[in-house]
Tab-separated table of C-alpha atoms in Angstrom:
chain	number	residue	atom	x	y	z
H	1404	UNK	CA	105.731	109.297	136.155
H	1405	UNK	CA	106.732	112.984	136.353
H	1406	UNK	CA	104.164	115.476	136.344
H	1407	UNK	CA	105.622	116.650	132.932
H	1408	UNK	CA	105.371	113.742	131.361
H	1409	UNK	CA	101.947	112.795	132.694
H	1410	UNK	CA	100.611	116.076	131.047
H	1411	UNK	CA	102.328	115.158	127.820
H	1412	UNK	CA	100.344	111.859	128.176
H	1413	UNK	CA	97.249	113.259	128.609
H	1414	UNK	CA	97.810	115.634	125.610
H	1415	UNK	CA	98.540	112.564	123.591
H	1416	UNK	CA	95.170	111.117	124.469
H	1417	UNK	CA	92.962	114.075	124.168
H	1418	UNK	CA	94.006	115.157	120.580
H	1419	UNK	CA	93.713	111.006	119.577
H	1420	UNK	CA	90.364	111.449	120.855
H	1421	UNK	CA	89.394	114.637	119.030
H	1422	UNK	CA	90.882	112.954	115.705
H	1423	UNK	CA	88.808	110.292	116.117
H	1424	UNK	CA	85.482	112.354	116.437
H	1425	UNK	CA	86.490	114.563	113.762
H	1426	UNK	CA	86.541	111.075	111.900
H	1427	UNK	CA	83.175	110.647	112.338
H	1428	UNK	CA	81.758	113.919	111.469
H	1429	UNK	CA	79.991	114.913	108.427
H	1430	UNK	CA	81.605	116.486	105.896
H	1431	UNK	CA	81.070	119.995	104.916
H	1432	UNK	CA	78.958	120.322	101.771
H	1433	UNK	CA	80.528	120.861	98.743
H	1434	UNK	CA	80.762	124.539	97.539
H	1435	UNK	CA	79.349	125.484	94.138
H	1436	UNK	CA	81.992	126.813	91.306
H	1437	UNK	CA	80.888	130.370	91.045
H	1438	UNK	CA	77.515	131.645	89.209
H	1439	UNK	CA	76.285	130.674	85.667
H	1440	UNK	CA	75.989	133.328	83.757
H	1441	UNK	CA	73.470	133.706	80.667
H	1442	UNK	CA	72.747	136.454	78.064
H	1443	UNK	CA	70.068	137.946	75.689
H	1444	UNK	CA	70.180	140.262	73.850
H	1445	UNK	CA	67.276	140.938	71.074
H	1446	UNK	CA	69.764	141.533	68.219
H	1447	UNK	CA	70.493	137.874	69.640
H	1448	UNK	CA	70.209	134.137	68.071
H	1449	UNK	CA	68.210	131.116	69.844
H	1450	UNK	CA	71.158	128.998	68.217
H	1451	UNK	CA	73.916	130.536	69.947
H	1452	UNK	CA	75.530	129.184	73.753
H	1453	UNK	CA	74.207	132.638	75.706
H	1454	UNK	CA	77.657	131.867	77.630
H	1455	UNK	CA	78.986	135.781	76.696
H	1456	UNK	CA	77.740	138.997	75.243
H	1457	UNK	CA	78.805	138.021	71.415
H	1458	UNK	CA	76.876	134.791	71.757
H	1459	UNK	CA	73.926	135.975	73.217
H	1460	UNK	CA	69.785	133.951	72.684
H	1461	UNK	CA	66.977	135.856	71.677
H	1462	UNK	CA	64.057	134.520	73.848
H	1463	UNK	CA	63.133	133.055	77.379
H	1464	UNK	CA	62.305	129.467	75.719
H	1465	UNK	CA	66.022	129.363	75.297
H	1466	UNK	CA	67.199	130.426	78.267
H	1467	UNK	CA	65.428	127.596	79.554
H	1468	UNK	CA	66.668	125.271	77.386
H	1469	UNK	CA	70.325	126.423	79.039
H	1470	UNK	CA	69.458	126.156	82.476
H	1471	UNK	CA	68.143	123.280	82.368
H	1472	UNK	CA	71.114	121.690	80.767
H	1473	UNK	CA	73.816	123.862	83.059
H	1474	UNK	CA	75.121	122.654	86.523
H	1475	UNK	CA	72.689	122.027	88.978
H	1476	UNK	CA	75.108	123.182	91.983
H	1477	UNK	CA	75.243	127.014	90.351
H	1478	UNK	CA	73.189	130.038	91.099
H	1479	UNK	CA	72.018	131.093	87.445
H	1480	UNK	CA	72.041	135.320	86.236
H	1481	UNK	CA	70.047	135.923	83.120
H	1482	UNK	CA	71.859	139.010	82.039
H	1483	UNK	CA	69.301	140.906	79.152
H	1484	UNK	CA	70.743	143.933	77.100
H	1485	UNK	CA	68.334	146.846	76.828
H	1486	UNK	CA	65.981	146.489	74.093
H	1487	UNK	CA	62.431	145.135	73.441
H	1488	UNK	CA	61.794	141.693	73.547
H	1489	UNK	CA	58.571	140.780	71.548
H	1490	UNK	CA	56.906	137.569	72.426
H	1491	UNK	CA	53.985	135.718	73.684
H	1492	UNK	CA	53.488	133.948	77.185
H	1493	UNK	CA	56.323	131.984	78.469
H	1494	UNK	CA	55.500	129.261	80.504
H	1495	UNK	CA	58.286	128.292	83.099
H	1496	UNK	CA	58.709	125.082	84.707
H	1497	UNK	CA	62.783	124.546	85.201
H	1498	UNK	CA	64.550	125.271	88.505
H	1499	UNK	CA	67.759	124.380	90.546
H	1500	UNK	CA	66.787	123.678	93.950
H	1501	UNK	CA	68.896	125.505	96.432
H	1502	UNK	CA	70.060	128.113	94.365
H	1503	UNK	CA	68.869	131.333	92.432
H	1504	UNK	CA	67.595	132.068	88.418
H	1505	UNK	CA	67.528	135.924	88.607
H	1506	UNK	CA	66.701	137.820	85.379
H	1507	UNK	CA	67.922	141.599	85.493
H	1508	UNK	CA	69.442	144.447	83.036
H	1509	UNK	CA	73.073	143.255	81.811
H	1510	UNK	CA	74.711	146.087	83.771
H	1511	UNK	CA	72.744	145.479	87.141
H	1512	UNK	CA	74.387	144.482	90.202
H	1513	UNK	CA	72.134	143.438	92.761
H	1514	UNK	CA	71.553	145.839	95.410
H	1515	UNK	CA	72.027	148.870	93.152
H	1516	UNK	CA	68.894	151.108	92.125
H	1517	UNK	CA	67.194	152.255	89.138
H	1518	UNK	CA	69.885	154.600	88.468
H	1519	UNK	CA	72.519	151.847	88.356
H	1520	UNK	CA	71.277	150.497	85.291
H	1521	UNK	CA	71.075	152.276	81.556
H	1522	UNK	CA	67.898	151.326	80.523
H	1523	UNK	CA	65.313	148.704	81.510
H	1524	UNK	CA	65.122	145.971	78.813
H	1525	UNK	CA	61.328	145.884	77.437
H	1526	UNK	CA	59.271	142.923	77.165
H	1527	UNK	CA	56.289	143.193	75.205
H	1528	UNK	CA	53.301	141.086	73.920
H	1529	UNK	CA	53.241	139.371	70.240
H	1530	UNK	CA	50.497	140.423	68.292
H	1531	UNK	CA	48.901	136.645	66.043
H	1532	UNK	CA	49.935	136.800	62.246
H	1533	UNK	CA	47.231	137.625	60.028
H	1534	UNK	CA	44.550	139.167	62.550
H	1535	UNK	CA	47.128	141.293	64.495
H	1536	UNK	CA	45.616	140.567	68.035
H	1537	UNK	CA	47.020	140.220	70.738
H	1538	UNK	CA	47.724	136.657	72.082
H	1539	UNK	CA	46.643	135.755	75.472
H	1540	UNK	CA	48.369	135.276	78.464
H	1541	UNK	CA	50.727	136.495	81.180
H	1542	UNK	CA	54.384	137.967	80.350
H	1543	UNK	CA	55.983	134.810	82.786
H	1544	UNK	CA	54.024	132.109	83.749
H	1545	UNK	CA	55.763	129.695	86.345
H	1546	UNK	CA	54.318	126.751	87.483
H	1547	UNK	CA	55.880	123.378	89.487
H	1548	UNK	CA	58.033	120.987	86.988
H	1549	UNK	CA	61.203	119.463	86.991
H	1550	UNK	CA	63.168	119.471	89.899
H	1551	UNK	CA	60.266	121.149	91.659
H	1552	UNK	CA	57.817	118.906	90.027
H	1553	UNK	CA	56.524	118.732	93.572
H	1554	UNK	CA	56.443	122.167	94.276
H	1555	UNK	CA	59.020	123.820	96.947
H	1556	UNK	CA	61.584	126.604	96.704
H	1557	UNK	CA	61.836	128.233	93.377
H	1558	UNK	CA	63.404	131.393	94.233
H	1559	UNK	CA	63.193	133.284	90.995
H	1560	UNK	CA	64.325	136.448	90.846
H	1561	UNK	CA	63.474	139.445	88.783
H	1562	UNK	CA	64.997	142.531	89.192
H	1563	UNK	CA	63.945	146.333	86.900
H	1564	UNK	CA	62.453	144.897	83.865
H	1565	UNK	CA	59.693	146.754	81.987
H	1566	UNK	CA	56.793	144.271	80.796
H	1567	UNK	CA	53.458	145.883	78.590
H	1568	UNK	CA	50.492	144.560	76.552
H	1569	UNK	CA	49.543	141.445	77.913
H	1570	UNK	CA	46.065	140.509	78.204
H	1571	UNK	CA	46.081	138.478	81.583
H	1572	UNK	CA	49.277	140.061	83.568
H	1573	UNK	CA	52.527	140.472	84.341
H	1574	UNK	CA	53.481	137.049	86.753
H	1575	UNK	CA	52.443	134.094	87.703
H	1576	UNK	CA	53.614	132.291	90.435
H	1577	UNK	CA	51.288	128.937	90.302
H	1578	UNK	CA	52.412	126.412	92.806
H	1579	UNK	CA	49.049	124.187	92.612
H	1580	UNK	CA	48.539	121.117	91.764
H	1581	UNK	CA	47.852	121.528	87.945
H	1582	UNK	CA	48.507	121.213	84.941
H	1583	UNK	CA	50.350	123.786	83.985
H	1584	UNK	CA	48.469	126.490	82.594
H	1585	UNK	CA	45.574	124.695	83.000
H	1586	UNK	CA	43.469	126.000	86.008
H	1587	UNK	CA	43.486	125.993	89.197
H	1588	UNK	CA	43.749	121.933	91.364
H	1589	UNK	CA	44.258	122.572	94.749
H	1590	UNK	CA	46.549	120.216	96.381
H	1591	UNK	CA	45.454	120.160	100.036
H	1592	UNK	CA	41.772	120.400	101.747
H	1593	UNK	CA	39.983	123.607	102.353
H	1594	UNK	CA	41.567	125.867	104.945
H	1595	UNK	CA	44.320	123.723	104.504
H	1596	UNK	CA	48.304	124.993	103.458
H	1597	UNK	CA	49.477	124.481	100.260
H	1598	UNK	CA	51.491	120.776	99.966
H	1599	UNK	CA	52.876	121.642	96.638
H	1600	UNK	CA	53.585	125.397	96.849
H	1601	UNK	CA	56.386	127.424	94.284
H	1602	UNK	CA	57.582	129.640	97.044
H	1603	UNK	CA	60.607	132.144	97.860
H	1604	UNK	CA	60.596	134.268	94.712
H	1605	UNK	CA	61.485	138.250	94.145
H	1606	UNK	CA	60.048	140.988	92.719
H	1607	UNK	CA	61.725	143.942	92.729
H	1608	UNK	CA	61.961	147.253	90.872
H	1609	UNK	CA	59.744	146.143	88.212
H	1610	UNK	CA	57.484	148.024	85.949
H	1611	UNK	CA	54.201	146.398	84.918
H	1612	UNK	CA	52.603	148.591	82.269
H	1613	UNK	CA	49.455	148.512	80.425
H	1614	UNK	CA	47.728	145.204	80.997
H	1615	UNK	CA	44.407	143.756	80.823
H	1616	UNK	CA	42.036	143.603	77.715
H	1617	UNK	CA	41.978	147.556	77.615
H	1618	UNK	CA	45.257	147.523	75.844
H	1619	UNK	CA	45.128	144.518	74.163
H	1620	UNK	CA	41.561	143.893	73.024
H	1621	UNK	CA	39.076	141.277	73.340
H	1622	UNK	CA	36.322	140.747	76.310
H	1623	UNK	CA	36.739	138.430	79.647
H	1624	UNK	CA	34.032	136.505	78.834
H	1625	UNK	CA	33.959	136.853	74.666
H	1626	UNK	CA	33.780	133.276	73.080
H	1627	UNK	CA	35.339	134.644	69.927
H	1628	UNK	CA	38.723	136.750	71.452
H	1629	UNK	CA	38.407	135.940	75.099
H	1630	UNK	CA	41.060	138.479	76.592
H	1631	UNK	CA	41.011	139.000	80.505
H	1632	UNK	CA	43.513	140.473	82.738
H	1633	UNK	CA	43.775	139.208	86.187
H	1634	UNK	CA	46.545	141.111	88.013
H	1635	UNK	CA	50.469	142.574	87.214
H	1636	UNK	CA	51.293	140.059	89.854
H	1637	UNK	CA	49.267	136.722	90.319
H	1638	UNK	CA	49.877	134.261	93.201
H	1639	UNK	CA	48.828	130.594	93.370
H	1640	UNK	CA	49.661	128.386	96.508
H	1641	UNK	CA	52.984	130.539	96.363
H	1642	UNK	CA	54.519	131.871	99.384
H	1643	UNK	CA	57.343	133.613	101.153
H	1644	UNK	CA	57.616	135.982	98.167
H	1645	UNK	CA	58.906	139.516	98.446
H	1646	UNK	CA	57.060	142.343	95.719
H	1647	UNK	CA	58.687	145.507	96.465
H	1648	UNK	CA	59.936	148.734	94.868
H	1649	UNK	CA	57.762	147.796	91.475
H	1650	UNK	CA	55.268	150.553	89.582
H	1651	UNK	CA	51.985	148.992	88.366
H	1652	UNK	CA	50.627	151.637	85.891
H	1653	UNK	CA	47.624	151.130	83.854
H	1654	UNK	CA	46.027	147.499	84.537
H	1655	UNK	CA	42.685	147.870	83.274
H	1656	UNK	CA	40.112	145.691	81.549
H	1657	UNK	CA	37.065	147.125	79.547
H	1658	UNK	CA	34.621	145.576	82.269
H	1659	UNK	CA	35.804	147.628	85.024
H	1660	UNK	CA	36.390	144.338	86.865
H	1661	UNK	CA	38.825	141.686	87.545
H	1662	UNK	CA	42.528	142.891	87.354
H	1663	UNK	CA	45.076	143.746	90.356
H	1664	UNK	CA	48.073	144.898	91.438
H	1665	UNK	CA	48.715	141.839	93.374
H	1666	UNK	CA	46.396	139.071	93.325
H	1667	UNK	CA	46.701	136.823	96.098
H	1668	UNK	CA	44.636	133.339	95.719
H	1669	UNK	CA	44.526	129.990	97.147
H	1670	UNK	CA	46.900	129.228	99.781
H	1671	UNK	CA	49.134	131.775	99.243
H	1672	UNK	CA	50.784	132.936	102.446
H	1673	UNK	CA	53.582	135.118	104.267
H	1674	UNK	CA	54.164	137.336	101.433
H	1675	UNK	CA	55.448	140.815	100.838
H	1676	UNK	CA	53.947	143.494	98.969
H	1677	UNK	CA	55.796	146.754	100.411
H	1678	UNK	CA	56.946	150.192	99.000
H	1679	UNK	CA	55.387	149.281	95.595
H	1680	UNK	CA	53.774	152.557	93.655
H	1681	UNK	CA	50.032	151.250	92.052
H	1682	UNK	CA	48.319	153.924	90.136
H	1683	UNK	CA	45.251	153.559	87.181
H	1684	UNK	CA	44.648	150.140	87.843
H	1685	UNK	CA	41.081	149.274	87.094
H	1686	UNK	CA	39.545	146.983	90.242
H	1687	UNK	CA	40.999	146.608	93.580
H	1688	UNK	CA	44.230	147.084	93.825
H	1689	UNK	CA	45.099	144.250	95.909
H	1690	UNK	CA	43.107	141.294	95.969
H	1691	UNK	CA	43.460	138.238	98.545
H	1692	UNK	CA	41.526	134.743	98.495
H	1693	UNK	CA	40.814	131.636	99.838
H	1694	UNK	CA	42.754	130.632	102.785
H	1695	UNK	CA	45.940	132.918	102.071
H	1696	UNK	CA	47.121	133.998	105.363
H	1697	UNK	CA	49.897	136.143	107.012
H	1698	UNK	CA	50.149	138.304	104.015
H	1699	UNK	CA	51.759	142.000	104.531
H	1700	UNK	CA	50.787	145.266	102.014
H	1701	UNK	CA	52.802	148.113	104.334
H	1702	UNK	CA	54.225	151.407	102.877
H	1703	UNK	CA	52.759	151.466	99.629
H	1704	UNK	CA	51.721	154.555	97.253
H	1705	UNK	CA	48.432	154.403	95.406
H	1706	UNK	CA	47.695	156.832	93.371
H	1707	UNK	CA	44.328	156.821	91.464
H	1708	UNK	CA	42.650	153.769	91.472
H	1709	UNK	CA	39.487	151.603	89.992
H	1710	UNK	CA	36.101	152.921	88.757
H	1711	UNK	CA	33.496	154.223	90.577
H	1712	UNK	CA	30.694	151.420	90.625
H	1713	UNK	CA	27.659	150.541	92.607
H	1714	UNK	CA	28.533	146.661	92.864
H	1715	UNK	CA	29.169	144.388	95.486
H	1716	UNK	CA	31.623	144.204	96.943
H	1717	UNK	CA	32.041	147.732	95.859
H	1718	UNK	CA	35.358	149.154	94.639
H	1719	UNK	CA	38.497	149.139	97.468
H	1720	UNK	CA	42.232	149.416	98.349
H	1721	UNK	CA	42.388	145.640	99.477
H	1722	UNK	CA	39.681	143.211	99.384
H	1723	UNK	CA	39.412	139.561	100.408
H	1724	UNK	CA	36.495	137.502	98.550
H	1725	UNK	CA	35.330	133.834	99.070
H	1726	UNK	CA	33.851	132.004	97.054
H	1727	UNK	CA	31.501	129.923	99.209
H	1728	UNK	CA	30.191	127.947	96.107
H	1729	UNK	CA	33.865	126.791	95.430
H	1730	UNK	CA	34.642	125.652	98.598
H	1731	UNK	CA	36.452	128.200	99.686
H	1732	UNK	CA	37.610	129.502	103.177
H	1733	UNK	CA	38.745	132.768	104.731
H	1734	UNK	CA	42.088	134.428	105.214
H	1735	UNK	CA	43.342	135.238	108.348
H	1736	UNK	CA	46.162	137.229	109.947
H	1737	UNK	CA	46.524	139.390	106.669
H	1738	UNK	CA	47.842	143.312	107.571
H	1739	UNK	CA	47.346	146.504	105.487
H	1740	UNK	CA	49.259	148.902	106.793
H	1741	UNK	CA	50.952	152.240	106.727
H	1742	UNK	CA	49.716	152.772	103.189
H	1743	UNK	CA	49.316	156.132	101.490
H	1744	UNK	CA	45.239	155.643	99.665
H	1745	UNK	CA	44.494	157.249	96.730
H	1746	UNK	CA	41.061	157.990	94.716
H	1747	UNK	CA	38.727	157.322	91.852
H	1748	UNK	CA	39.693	156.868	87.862
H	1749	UNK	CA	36.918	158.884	87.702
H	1750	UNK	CA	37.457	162.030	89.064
H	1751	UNK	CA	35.209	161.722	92.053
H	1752	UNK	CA	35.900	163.432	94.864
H	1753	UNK	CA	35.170	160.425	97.178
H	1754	UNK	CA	38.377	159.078	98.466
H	1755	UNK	CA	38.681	155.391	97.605
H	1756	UNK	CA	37.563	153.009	100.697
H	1757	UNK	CA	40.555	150.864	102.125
H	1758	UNK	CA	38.878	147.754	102.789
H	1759	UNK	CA	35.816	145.491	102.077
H	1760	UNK	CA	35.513	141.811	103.279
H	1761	UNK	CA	33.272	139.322	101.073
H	1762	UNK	CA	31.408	137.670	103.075
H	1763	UNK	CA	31.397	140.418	106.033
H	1764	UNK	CA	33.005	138.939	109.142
H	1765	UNK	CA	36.243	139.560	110.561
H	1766	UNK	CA	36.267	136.183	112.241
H	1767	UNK	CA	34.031	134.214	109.781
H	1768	UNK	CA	35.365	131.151	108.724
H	1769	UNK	CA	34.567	130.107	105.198
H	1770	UNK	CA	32.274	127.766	103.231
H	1771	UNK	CA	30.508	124.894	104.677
H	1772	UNK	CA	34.210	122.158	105.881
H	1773	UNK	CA	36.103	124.927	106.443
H	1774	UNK	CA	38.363	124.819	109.768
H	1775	UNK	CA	37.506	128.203	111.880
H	1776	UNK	CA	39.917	130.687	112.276
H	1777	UNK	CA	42.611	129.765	114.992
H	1778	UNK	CA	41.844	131.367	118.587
H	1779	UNK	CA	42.336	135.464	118.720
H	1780	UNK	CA	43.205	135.877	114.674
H	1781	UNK	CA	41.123	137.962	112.405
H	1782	UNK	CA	40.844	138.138	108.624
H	1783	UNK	CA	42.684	141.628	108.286
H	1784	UNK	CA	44.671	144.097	110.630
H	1785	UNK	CA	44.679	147.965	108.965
H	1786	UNK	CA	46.669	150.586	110.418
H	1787	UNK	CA	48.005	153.953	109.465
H	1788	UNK	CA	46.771	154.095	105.869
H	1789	UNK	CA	46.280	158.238	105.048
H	1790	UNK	CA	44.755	160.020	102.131
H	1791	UNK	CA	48.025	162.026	101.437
């Protein structure tokens, strides 16, 4: 055999070969058909498709209703004309695993800033027929259902929205083991991670205003009209979420107690609260509990923040509480950092502390079961935070 031919030969047999193991490879997934698109609009009717600007839905329920019955392979963009958008709590329990639901302005393009957008669409708080109050609850309350009725990936997005006037908060993330709206089950042992969880969600550009029973009446612990604000955003074995860019203004309840910022709680971990702006909230600003751990606050603005008060733990920037009677256990690995602190509602001259941990301890472990912190980690790093 010539040399020629024997290359030709072993050509032959190399791209056989190659066919064969391309044969047996998998294939490549299938790509979604573009993005689903939804819109409201509060001139809008819960009758209509949502599928374009003319037949635009009214409320959240609705929207819903649509993405649950939509492709499961699509990304989903709740597109919501500027307006005000008057209704109680909506409790969320629909996702597409995989892919996005992101709720924005109707002329936002992700990426863009405040000044890309018109207006921000309002959503505020229905007031009962007949007595006028306002009804409990959060703005968005998401909990595991569905697709996720296991918890997981969620990924919700919301992007420069204005919500006002409801008694418990902005969001809630709740990724325990429920029921819905029901208080908090945990779904793992103390000190344990979340095995549920309703992780990977956004937050971004938002503006939580006026929460808590200060705005909207009633008393945390009134048997009659039991109103009690617990933070703009709320966390519940949730993790991986990012919170950035968003102004909390005015969170207060009438006790002087309870409400945050960003409220942290049970087994949420590796989340982002950065370059927010928090001014006139009434308690801590930022509030973290019971085993959530690797948590970042960096490069936020307070401005002035929570009473003056002689309790304990006393008024602070960021604290972390356990309850020891609930079985609770520390947080660990948690950094505030490279914040800019602000001061009292009250006028005081005394410049708001940054920290407080409750129990003291910066390696204490928890209630009675509770795993001790791993070797070398402490409850909270802070760095860099200035009185500007």
């Amino acid at each position: 055999m010539s040399l020629v031919n024997m290359r030709k030969t072993v050509r032959s047999a190399l791209a056989a070969a190659l066919l064969g193991l391309i044969a047996f490879l998998p294939a490549s997934p299938a790509v979604a058909a573009g993005t689903q698109i939804i819109y409201m609009n509060a001139s809008g009717s819960d009758s209509a498709a949502g599928d374009s600007p003319a037949t635009a839905v009214k409320t959240l329920e609705r929207v819903e209703q649509i993405v649950a019955a939509g492709p499961a392979d699509q990304d989903v963009e709740v597109r919501i004309h500027s307006g005000t958008y008057t209704a109680h709590q909506t409790i969320w329990q629909t996702y597409r695993p995989g892919h996005t639901i992101s709720f924005m302005p109707d002329d936002y393009e992700i990426g863009g800033g405040a000044d890309s957008i018109a207006a921000r669409p309002v959503f505020q708080n229905a007031q009962a027929s007949g007595s006028e109050r306002y009804i409990t609850g959060y703005w968005f309350y998401a909990c595991a259902g569905g697709s996720l009725n296991s918890g997981g990936t969620s990924a919700l997005r919301f992007y420069y929205l204005k919500v006002q006037y409801y008694s418990s908060g902005g969001i809630s993330l709740d990724g325990s083991a429920g029921p819905c709206g029901g208080g908090y089950n945990p779904s793992s042992a103390p000190g344990q991670p979340s095995t549920r969880g309703l992780d990977g969600n956004t937050v971004f550009g938002m503006v939580f205003d006026s929460l808590g029973n200060k705005y909207t009446g009633g008393l945390c612990g009134d048997t009659d009209w039991p109103r009690c604000g617990y933070g703009g955003v709320v966390l519940t074995e949730s993790s991986n979420n990012r919170i950035a860019n968003n102004h909390f203004v005015n969170l207060r309840n009438t006790e002087r107690s309870y409400i945050h910022a960003v409220y942290v709680t049970h087994k949420s971990s590796y989340n982002r609260f950065t370059g927010n702006n928090v001014t006139g909230v009434s308690s801590d600003p930022v509030k973290v509990r019971d085993g959530s751990n690797f948590n970042t606050f960096d490069a936020n603005v307070f401005g002035a923040n929570s009473f003056l008060r002689t309790s304990t733990p006393p008024a602070v920037h960021y604290l972390e509480e356990v309850n020891e009677d609930e079985s609770e256990c520390s947080s660990y690995h948690n950094r505030f950092t490279d914040n800019n602190l602000g001061i009292y509602l009250t006028g005081s001259s005394a410049n708001l502390p940054t920290w407080y941990l409750n129990p003291a301890g910066a390696t204490w472990a928890g209630a009675t079961g509770c795993p001790p912190l791993p070797t070398g980690e402490t409850r909270l790093t802070t760095a860099n935070n200035t009185y500007n």
